[in-house]
Amino acid sequence: MMKILFIQSTPLSAYPRLRGKRPDRTHLIKKRRLYFVGLAPAILAALVPDVEFEVCLETIEDVNFETDADLIAISAMGHAVIRSIDLAKEFRKRGKTVVMGGYMVSLMPEEAKKYCDSVIIGDGEKSFVRMVEDYKQGNLQPFYDIPLDELTYPLPKYELLTEKKIGDFLPVQAGRGCPNSCSFCSVYCLYKNTYLKREISEVVRDIKRIKALGYKKFLLLDDNILSDRAYMIALCAEIKKLGMQWMSQCSINIADDEEMLRIAYDSGCRTLSFGIESISQESLNSMQKAWAKVEDYSRQIRKISEAGIDVSTEMVVGADGDTLLSIERTADFITENKIVVPRFYILTPIPGTVFHRQMMEQGRIVNDQMYQYDGAEAIFQPKHMTPEQLTEAYWKLYRKVFSFPSILKRTIVRKDFWSSPLKYLFYLYVNFYYRGQIRKRITPNII
Ligand code: B12
Ligand code: SF4
């Protein structure tokens, strides 16, 4: 029987553990537990049931270079691609056939192909099956890019994930893509404005399986579950029957749709993450995100919280409207709005995105070593500061948001603490965990 080893590589930390040393990017980020796991290996394994499929999540497991697998399949997210390339080189040195896929290599297939035998561009559902067939026939092609006209796949092999040290929830996906066009976004870059959604019965099948495996929660991995309102309403109606809790991400405009908020909560939605990006409207406008309104943020966050759904946020610093002062004030915004799990990145022009093209055209890229683009260091010339000032302002912001006073105000010193003490104590734990990451200058998003 043919055997595939699938590896989800881990990123390299930009900074060594000891403070004060120069960044060296040789330190693999390792964790005892990976709370959020991706769905790609479970789907790919299900697509080729006649193949033995082994999964290595490198953040929590070591790669077995002595494997007897015939084919090494490596996935790459963002800057972890540099580790994927190192792995590809090492396996090829050992005489293995290596294929790569995932978001990052889909944005830079020609570059990725230099290091492996074959690259899958975009969705893998059709391409991967063809690739495995071709491999068996000794006819592997350099690139596979078979677009999907509908999104459908067999029941993911969740057992490949449940045996690992992961969180108390499993991933499900209802759709891919997003109708918005934010200039920095890899999702927009791959899917443009399309939204591929699965049959609701198929999504429900997966959730039922998760429930049967003993889980009470799931993570809906969609980029924006609000992409199709009617679909979301119909999906929530089915999810509600299953009595599970779930979390996901969507655009903050859900706050202005009371009916949708109620339906989501009733179906078990308890946490939503929002890419609110910036407290500068000028910055939002510069990112093709003018539909988001800073003046509405506080009210919207309150509305969502009042509906019983916890708010987590993702923000970027360094866009054209940002100043050193606005970045500093972002910390106050987070504390005042009691965001329980805030995350930040330095705005980064990922090759392939509209923002990258803009920065190239304007001659503002100051570091063209794309493998260093980890969202924790400025690599372009911001409008109102130097790149070095931006990097420093970013870490200062993180330190302030994860200072003891801010952590306490956002988690346990709040009026609604006694409504759900265990939940807020859990958030307190997550905040302390993040604080530890920040002290090592690791962007705290890999848990
Ligand atoms: C879950 C998730 C995580 C988890 C899990 C990571 C893990 N180690 O398993 C956490 C939260 C830890 C995480 C961390 C990071 N993530 Co992440 N993550 C996701 C998320 C939300 C879902 C991934 C998923 O399962 N999707 C569903 C599956 C089915 O889709 P898929 O992964 O694209 O896989 C399909 C195809 O791409 C293809 N495929 C994928 N891999 C491979 C490999 C081979 C060999 C083949 C043949 C095919 C193939 O087949 C699949 C079926 O079609 C995506 C957003 C998204 N919607 O996908 C972001 C996303 C992939 N992450 C992203 C980033 C940037 C990161 C970080 C680098 C963030 C950071 N700055 O630190 C880190 C890197 C961590 C790492 N180990 O590499 C970006 C990637 C952008 C880019 N240009 O690459 C995304 C797209 C988010 C975004 N909107 O920007 N992430
Ligand atoms: S709303 Fe989110 S997923 Fe959609 S294009 Fe903007 S950043 Fe990307």
XYZ file of C-alpha atoms and ligand atoms in Angstrom:
546
model
C 0.000 0.000 0.000
C 1.255 3.458 -0.886
C 2.119 5.654 2.106
C 2.020 9.446 2.407
C 3.546 11.502 5.202
C 1.733 14.846 5.494
C 3.591 17.558 7.376
C 2.139 20.852 8.597
C 5.378 22.705 9.195
C 5.947 24.941 12.196
C 7.143 28.528 11.844
C 10.570 29.694 12.929
C 10.702 32.209 15.722
C 12.200 35.498 14.629
C 13.942 35.880 17.932
C 15.954 33.539 20.105
C 14.738 32.874 23.620
C 17.391 35.030 25.236
C 16.518 38.685 25.074
C 19.027 41.073 23.647
C 20.385 38.657 21.043
C 20.022 39.422 17.366
C 17.142 37.793 15.514
C 18.362 34.570 13.947
C 15.209 32.785 12.757
C 16.633 29.360 13.452
C 14.458 28.504 16.409
C 11.523 26.202 15.645
C 8.361 27.181 17.486
C 7.333 24.139 19.482
C 4.320 23.683 21.776
C 3.070 20.996 24.079
C -0.435 21.383 22.663
C -1.810 22.864 19.426
C -5.275 24.128 20.303
C -6.288 25.130 16.783
C -5.669 22.577 14.056
C -6.259 22.857 10.340
C -8.494 20.579 8.308
C -6.318 19.930 5.243
C -4.751 16.599 6.356
C -8.098 15.111 7.446
C -9.665 16.021 4.085
C -6.731 14.957 1.921
C -6.544 11.602 3.716
C -10.257 11.026 3.112
C -9.833 11.754 -0.602
C -7.369 8.865 -1.039
C -8.769 6.067 1.168
C -6.546 3.413 -0.444
C -3.401 5.190 0.753
C -1.826 4.921 4.214
C -1.783 8.489 5.511
C 0.342 9.685 8.398
C 0.132 13.245 9.761
C 2.852 15.254 11.493
C 1.875 18.591 13.043
C 5.379 19.880 13.510
C 4.448 22.446 16.147
C 3.749 19.560 18.536
C 5.573 16.619 16.917
C 9.002 15.934 15.500
C 9.404 15.122 11.837
C 10.517 11.563 11.188
C 13.166 11.917 8.514
C 13.618 8.131 8.478
C 10.006 7.572 7.402
C 9.185 4.737 5.007
C 6.552 6.918 3.290
C 6.648 6.983 -0.518
C 5.482 10.550 -0.850
C 6.102 13.522 1.446
C 3.253 16.073 1.303
C 4.107 19.392 2.944
C 1.680 22.188 3.711
C 2.657 25.786 4.380
C 0.954 28.679 6.127
C 2.460 32.126 5.817
C 6.099 32.471 6.839
C 6.203 28.828 7.983
C 6.845 28.202 4.280
C 10.558 28.669 4.920
C 10.517 25.669 7.218
C 8.485 23.737 4.617
C 11.215 24.464 2.088
C 13.942 23.275 4.478
C 11.974 20.069 5.040
C 11.452 19.606 1.302
C 15.178 20.007 0.648
C 16.087 17.529 3.369
C 13.644 14.869 2.170
C 14.734 15.258 -1.432
C 18.351 14.842 -0.333
C 17.210 11.553 1.141
C 15.730 10.516 -2.207
C 12.043 11.115 -1.401
C 9.440 12.581 -3.726
C 8.088 15.785 -2.226
C 4.860 17.632 -3.038
C 3.695 20.931 -1.557
C 0.357 22.700 -1.172
C -1.546 25.170 0.961
C -2.081 28.925 0.928
C 1.464 30.163 0.795
C 2.749 27.971 -2.001
C -0.443 28.692 -3.949
C 0.562 32.347 -3.933
C 4.117 31.562 -5.066
C 3.974 28.243 -6.976
C 6.975 28.837 -9.254
C 9.176 29.666 -6.270
C 7.930 26.615 -4.322
C 8.506 24.317 -7.283
C 12.251 24.980 -7.053
C 12.316 22.916 -3.866
C 9.892 20.072 -4.552
C 8.645 17.744 -7.258
C 5.116 19.016 -7.590
C 2.984 21.912 -6.351
C -0.769 21.972 -5.816
C -2.221 25.410 -6.391
C -5.396 26.337 -4.490
C -8.056 23.847 -3.488
C -6.765 20.303 -3.243
C -9.963 18.283 -3.624
C -9.535 17.410 -7.292
C -5.847 18.179 -7.752
C -4.638 15.910 -4.944
C -6.538 12.873 -6.213
C -5.098 13.410 -9.698
C -1.627 13.956 -8.251
C -1.688 10.676 -6.328
C -2.935 8.816 -9.406
C -0.171 10.364 -11.524
C 2.427 9.494 -8.897
C 1.312 5.873 -8.930
C 1.638 5.855 -12.736
C 5.093 7.445 -12.517
C 3.748 10.523 -14.269
C 3.853 13.258 -11.617
C 3.263 16.725 -13.096
C 5.070 19.856 -11.867
C 1.849 21.771 -11.106
C -1.767 20.885 -10.388
C -4.409 23.571 -10.464
C -7.836 22.022 -10.983
C -10.482 24.543 -9.925
C -13.618 23.441 -8.115
C -17.062 24.198 -9.453
C -18.582 23.039 -6.178
C -17.155 22.447 -2.734
C -17.681 18.898 -1.606
C -15.516 16.224 0.001
C -15.886 12.945 1.882
C -16.095 12.792 5.672
C -12.715 14.100 6.898
C -10.563 11.537 8.712
C -10.817 13.257 12.086
C -9.204 10.270 13.794
C -5.879 11.488 12.382
C -6.255 14.638 14.494
C -7.916 13.324 17.643
C -4.930 11.144 18.506
C -2.824 14.300 18.806
C -2.430 16.880 21.573
C -5.036 19.358 20.368
C -7.751 21.504 21.969
C -11.205 20.374 23.064
C -12.732 21.142 19.663
C -12.323 19.991 16.057
C -12.399 21.988 12.812
C -15.293 22.081 10.330
C -15.580 24.143 7.192
C -18.796 25.338 5.551
C -17.369 27.649 2.894
C -14.205 29.119 1.412
C -13.607 32.681 0.275
C -15.160 36.021 1.188
C -17.093 38.719 -0.705
C -14.809 41.498 0.578
C -11.580 42.637 -1.060
C -9.133 43.713 1.653
C -5.886 44.522 -0.118
C -3.527 42.644 2.249
C -5.611 39.461 2.373
C -4.458 36.089 1.040
C -8.049 34.829 0.975
C -9.066 37.626 -1.409
C -5.967 36.912 -3.459
C -6.873 33.229 -3.958
C -10.647 33.373 -4.120
C -11.202 36.931 -5.363
C -14.787 37.652 -4.364
C -16.125 34.136 -4.743
C -17.628 32.191 -1.882
C -17.665 28.430 -2.334
C -20.078 26.807 0.085
C -20.825 23.199 0.855
C -24.230 21.561 0.995
C -25.543 22.083 4.513
C -26.253 18.363 4.866
C -22.568 17.663 4.241
C -21.464 20.166 6.890
C -23.938 18.655 9.352
C -22.549 15.190 8.582
C -19.098 16.371 9.691
C -20.396 18.016 12.872
C -22.315 14.849 13.774
C -19.092 12.895 13.399
C -17.300 15.329 15.693
C -20.067 14.913 18.238
C -19.883 11.122 17.937
C -16.159 11.347 18.670
C -17.073 12.890 22.021
C -16.483 16.569 21.308
C -18.913 19.249 22.455
C -17.406 22.109 20.472
C -16.202 22.813 16.971
C -14.378 25.585 15.161
C -15.989 26.766 11.939
C -12.870 27.606 9.917
C -14.605 29.792 7.366
C -12.993 33.086 6.487
C -16.251 34.971 6.859
C -19.338 32.996 7.886
C -21.446 36.056 7.128
C -20.580 35.814 3.418
C -24.051 34.517 2.564
C -26.679 35.486 5.149
C -29.413 33.102 3.956
C -26.940 30.219 3.962
C -25.738 31.095 7.468
C -29.301 31.209 8.774
C -30.092 27.817 7.249
C -26.825 26.367 8.581
C -27.444 27.713 12.102
C -30.910 26.145 12.107
C -29.330 22.724 11.506
C -26.455 23.276 13.930
C -28.925 24.221 16.662
C -30.457 20.722 16.504
C -27.079 19.194 17.323
C -26.661 20.963 20.674
C -23.003 21.879 20.165
C -21.021 25.046 20.882
C -19.015 26.660 18.130
C -16.741 29.562 17.304
C -15.767 31.202 14.046
C -14.813 34.455 12.376
C -16.760 36.963 10.314
C -17.075 40.632 9.500
C -17.990 42.920 12.395
C -21.141 44.023 10.544
C -22.900 41.063 12.100
C -23.373 43.436 15.061
C -25.890 45.435 13.044
C -28.011 42.386 12.323
C -29.816 41.593 15.570
C -31.716 38.680 14.099
C -28.515 37.067 12.839
C -26.822 37.546 16.207
C -29.728 35.865 17.977
C -29.811 32.991 15.499
C -26.058 32.468 15.805
C -26.196 32.481 19.612
C -29.204 30.126 19.680
C -27.307 27.681 17.489
C -24.420 27.561 19.979
C -22.073 30.281 18.701
C -20.090 31.533 21.703
C -16.987 33.238 20.268
C -16.441 35.208 17.082
C -13.187 36.663 15.887
C -13.153 39.886 13.889
C -10.459 41.376 11.706
C -11.090 44.965 12.792
C -7.535 45.863 11.743
C -7.149 49.460 12.928
C -8.585 52.321 14.957
C -7.690 54.688 12.107
C -10.406 55.056 9.478
C -7.791 56.328 7.040
C -5.933 53.047 7.500
C -9.077 50.993 6.906
C -9.798 52.976 3.755
C -6.253 52.423 2.518
C -6.730 48.661 2.881
C -9.931 48.550 0.795
C -11.842 48.019 4.016
C -13.822 51.251 4.051
C -16.998 49.289 4.797
C -15.731 48.882 8.365
C -16.309 52.024 10.439
C -14.066 52.787 13.396
C -16.727 55.071 14.897
C -19.025 52.023 15.133
C -16.523 49.597 16.646
C -17.235 50.137 20.342
C -20.986 49.973 19.831
C -20.665 46.884 17.618
C -18.431 45.082 20.106
C -20.899 45.865 22.897
C -23.823 44.587 20.822
C -22.095 41.291 20.056
C -21.090 40.797 23.692
C -24.623 41.600 24.851
C -25.881 38.907 22.481
C -23.834 36.403 24.518
C -20.996 36.011 22.015
C -17.415 36.688 23.110
C -15.374 38.964 20.888
C -11.826 38.259 19.877
C -9.996 40.637 17.521
C -7.242 40.609 14.934
C -5.590 43.942 14.128
C -2.717 45.150 11.985
C -0.466 48.123 12.596
C 1.475 50.189 10.083
C -1.162 51.084 7.479
C -1.096 54.523 5.914
C -3.320 56.201 8.509
C -1.376 54.853 11.491
C 0.897 57.077 13.546
C 2.996 56.202 16.589
C 0.259 57.830 18.669
C -2.607 55.879 17.060
C -0.716 52.612 17.608
C -0.209 53.541 21.265
C -3.910 54.412 21.606
C -4.847 51.010 20.216
C -3.917 49.562 23.611
C -6.472 51.831 25.324
C -9.101 50.842 22.766
C -8.529 47.147 23.544
C -8.639 47.681 27.299
C -11.664 50.021 27.235
C -13.621 47.617 25.041
C -12.558 44.681 27.211
C -11.483 42.521 24.291
C -10.639 39.213 25.899
C -8.283 37.777 23.281
C -6.681 40.493 21.122
C -4.040 39.709 18.504
C -1.918 42.037 16.393
C 0.345 41.782 13.375
C 2.507 44.254 11.546
C 0.854 44.873 8.196
C 2.824 42.685 5.794
C 2.766 42.754 2.000
C 2.478 39.026 1.263
C 3.693 38.349 -2.294
C 0.712 37.897 -4.586
C -1.581 40.272 -2.702
C -2.819 43.658 -3.913
C -0.981 45.331 -1.034
C 2.308 43.747 -2.127
C 1.807 45.044 -5.658
C 1.049 48.531 -4.320
C 4.164 48.587 -2.128
C 6.327 47.353 -5.018
C 4.920 50.021 -7.343
C 5.543 52.711 -4.742
C 9.082 51.441 -4.074
C 8.313 50.995 -0.364
C 9.565 47.441 0.237
C 12.646 47.745 2.458
C 13.243 44.029 3.004
C 12.807 41.773 -0.004
C 13.666 38.584 1.914
C 10.102 37.282 1.744
C 10.886 34.329 3.994
C 11.341 36.807 6.824
C 7.785 38.109 6.454
C 6.438 36.889 9.768
C 4.158 39.788 10.655
C 6.354 40.700 13.626
C 8.818 42.966 11.840
C 8.185 45.889 9.475
C 9.380 45.085 5.986
C 8.005 48.123 4.164
C 8.282 51.871 4.585
C 5.252 53.071 6.591
C 3.878 56.524 5.827
C 4.299 58.170 9.235
C 7.323 56.465 10.832
C 10.415 54.437 10.056
C 10.187 50.632 9.718
C 12.247 50.278 12.919
C 9.861 52.577 14.805
C 6.924 50.526 13.557
C 8.466 47.261 14.764
C 9.176 48.796 18.168
C 5.699 50.358 18.408
C 4.199 46.960 17.620
C 5.992 45.159 20.443
C 5.321 48.053 22.795
C 1.623 47.753 21.972
C 1.703 44.023 22.699
C 3.517 44.597 25.993
C 0.983 47.220 27.052
C -2.044 45.126 26.132
C -0.593 42.146 27.968
C 0.490 44.135 31.032
C -1.089 42.983 34.301
C -3.528 45.946 34.586
C -4.861 45.457 31.047
C -5.132 41.665 31.388
C -7.017 41.964 34.664
C -9.413 44.664 33.377
C -10.240 42.606 30.286
C -10.709 39.275 32.015
C -11.644 39.267 35.690
C -12.209 42.875 36.733
C -15.410 43.256 34.748
C -19.050 43.631 35.699
C -20.105 40.439 33.949
C -17.363 38.299 35.542
C -19.774 36.461 37.827
C -22.056 35.561 34.922
C -19.383 33.091 33.772
C -16.415 32.950 36.159
C -14.876 29.807 34.670
C -14.904 31.267 31.193
C -13.155 34.452 32.302
C -10.610 32.483 34.317
C -9.876 30.532 31.149
C -9.368 33.806 29.269
C -7.084 34.919 32.095
C -5.010 31.777 31.520
C -4.870 32.419 27.739
C -3.741 36.003 28.403
C -0.931 34.884 30.691
C 0.092 32.323 28.101
C 0.217 35.046 25.439
C 2.148 37.283 27.829
C 4.802 34.570 28.085
C 4.993 34.339 24.283
C 5.375 38.103 23.938
C 8.250 38.165 26.401
C 10.021 35.778 24.009
C 8.957 38.001 21.106
C 6.784 35.302 19.598
C 3.548 36.611 18.084
C 0.989 34.781 20.189
C -1.175 33.143 17.582
C 0.191 29.658 17.261
C -1.761 28.017 20.073
C -6.592 26.721 11.365
C -5.604 27.786 10.912
C -4.462 27.960 11.672
C -4.196 27.185 12.969
C -3.634 25.797 12.724
C -2.235 25.689 12.190
C -1.733 24.261 12.105
N -0.484 24.082 12.372
O -2.424 23.317 11.821
C -3.341 28.212 13.741
C -4.278 29.157 14.458
C -2.370 27.656 14.734
C -2.702 28.958 12.560
C -1.486 29.574 12.626
C -0.949 30.264 11.546
N -1.589 30.628 10.416
Co -3.277 29.895 9.879
N -5.009 29.486 9.345
C -5.859 28.581 9.767
C -7.156 28.684 8.962
C -8.145 29.520 9.762
C -7.801 27.396 8.553
C -6.887 26.397 7.831
C -7.721 25.277 7.297
O -7.753 24.206 7.856
N -8.486 25.531 6.224
C -9.340 24.532 5.627
C -8.485 23.655 4.700
C -9.328 22.555 4.082
O -8.011 24.513 3.672
P -6.449 24.633 3.372
O -5.653 24.568 4.597
O -6.252 25.790 2.461
O -6.165 23.265 2.567
C -6.688 23.004 1.281
C -5.723 23.409 0.148
O -4.944 24.549 0.455
C -4.904 22.175 -0.066
N -3.701 21.955 0.746
C -3.326 22.510 1.905
N -2.153 22.017 2.283
C -1.757 21.130 1.380
C -0.608 20.347 1.309
C -0.453 19.497 0.224
C 0.791 18.690 0.117
C -1.453 19.421 -0.769
C -1.286 18.510 -1.879
C -2.603 20.207 -0.686
C -2.744 21.059 0.387
O -5.793 21.116 0.204
C -6.791 21.504 1.160
C -8.129 21.044 0.628
O -8.501 21.787 -0.492
C -6.644 29.441 7.687
C -7.693 30.247 6.940
C -8.432 29.359 5.971
N -9.634 29.699 5.753
O -7.954 28.384 5.422
C -5.508 30.280 8.240
C -4.349 30.625 7.336
C -3.996 29.438 6.490
N -3.253 30.889 8.292
C -2.467 31.812 7.902
C -1.315 32.240 8.605
C -0.570 33.433 8.032
C -0.898 31.603 9.770
C 0.347 31.960 10.593
C 1.613 32.113 9.758
C 0.026 33.231 11.396
C 1.231 33.875 12.005
N 1.530 35.101 11.600
O 1.879 33.290 12.811
C 0.452 30.772 11.572
C 1.392 29.662 11.065
C 1.211 28.351 11.794
C 1.868 27.170 11.114
N 2.093 26.110 11.845
O 2.200 27.187 9.968
C -2.918 32.441 6.589
C -2.052 31.975 5.442
C -1.760 33.094 4.455
C -0.678 32.715 3.516
N -0.391 33.586 2.586
O -0.084 31.653 3.590
C -4.426 31.966 6.514
C -4.965 31.787 5.112
C -5.264 33.015 7.292
C -5.452 34.288 6.508
N -6.667 34.643 6.213
O -4.522 34.984 6.170
N -3.499 28.894 11.470
S -13.045 40.452 5.351
Fe -11.366 39.117 6.115
S -11.368 37.287 4.772
Fe -12.619 38.875 3.756
S -11.202 39.889 2.327
Fe -11.170 41.075 4.249
S -9.492 40.217 5.504
Fe -9.944 38.754 3.834
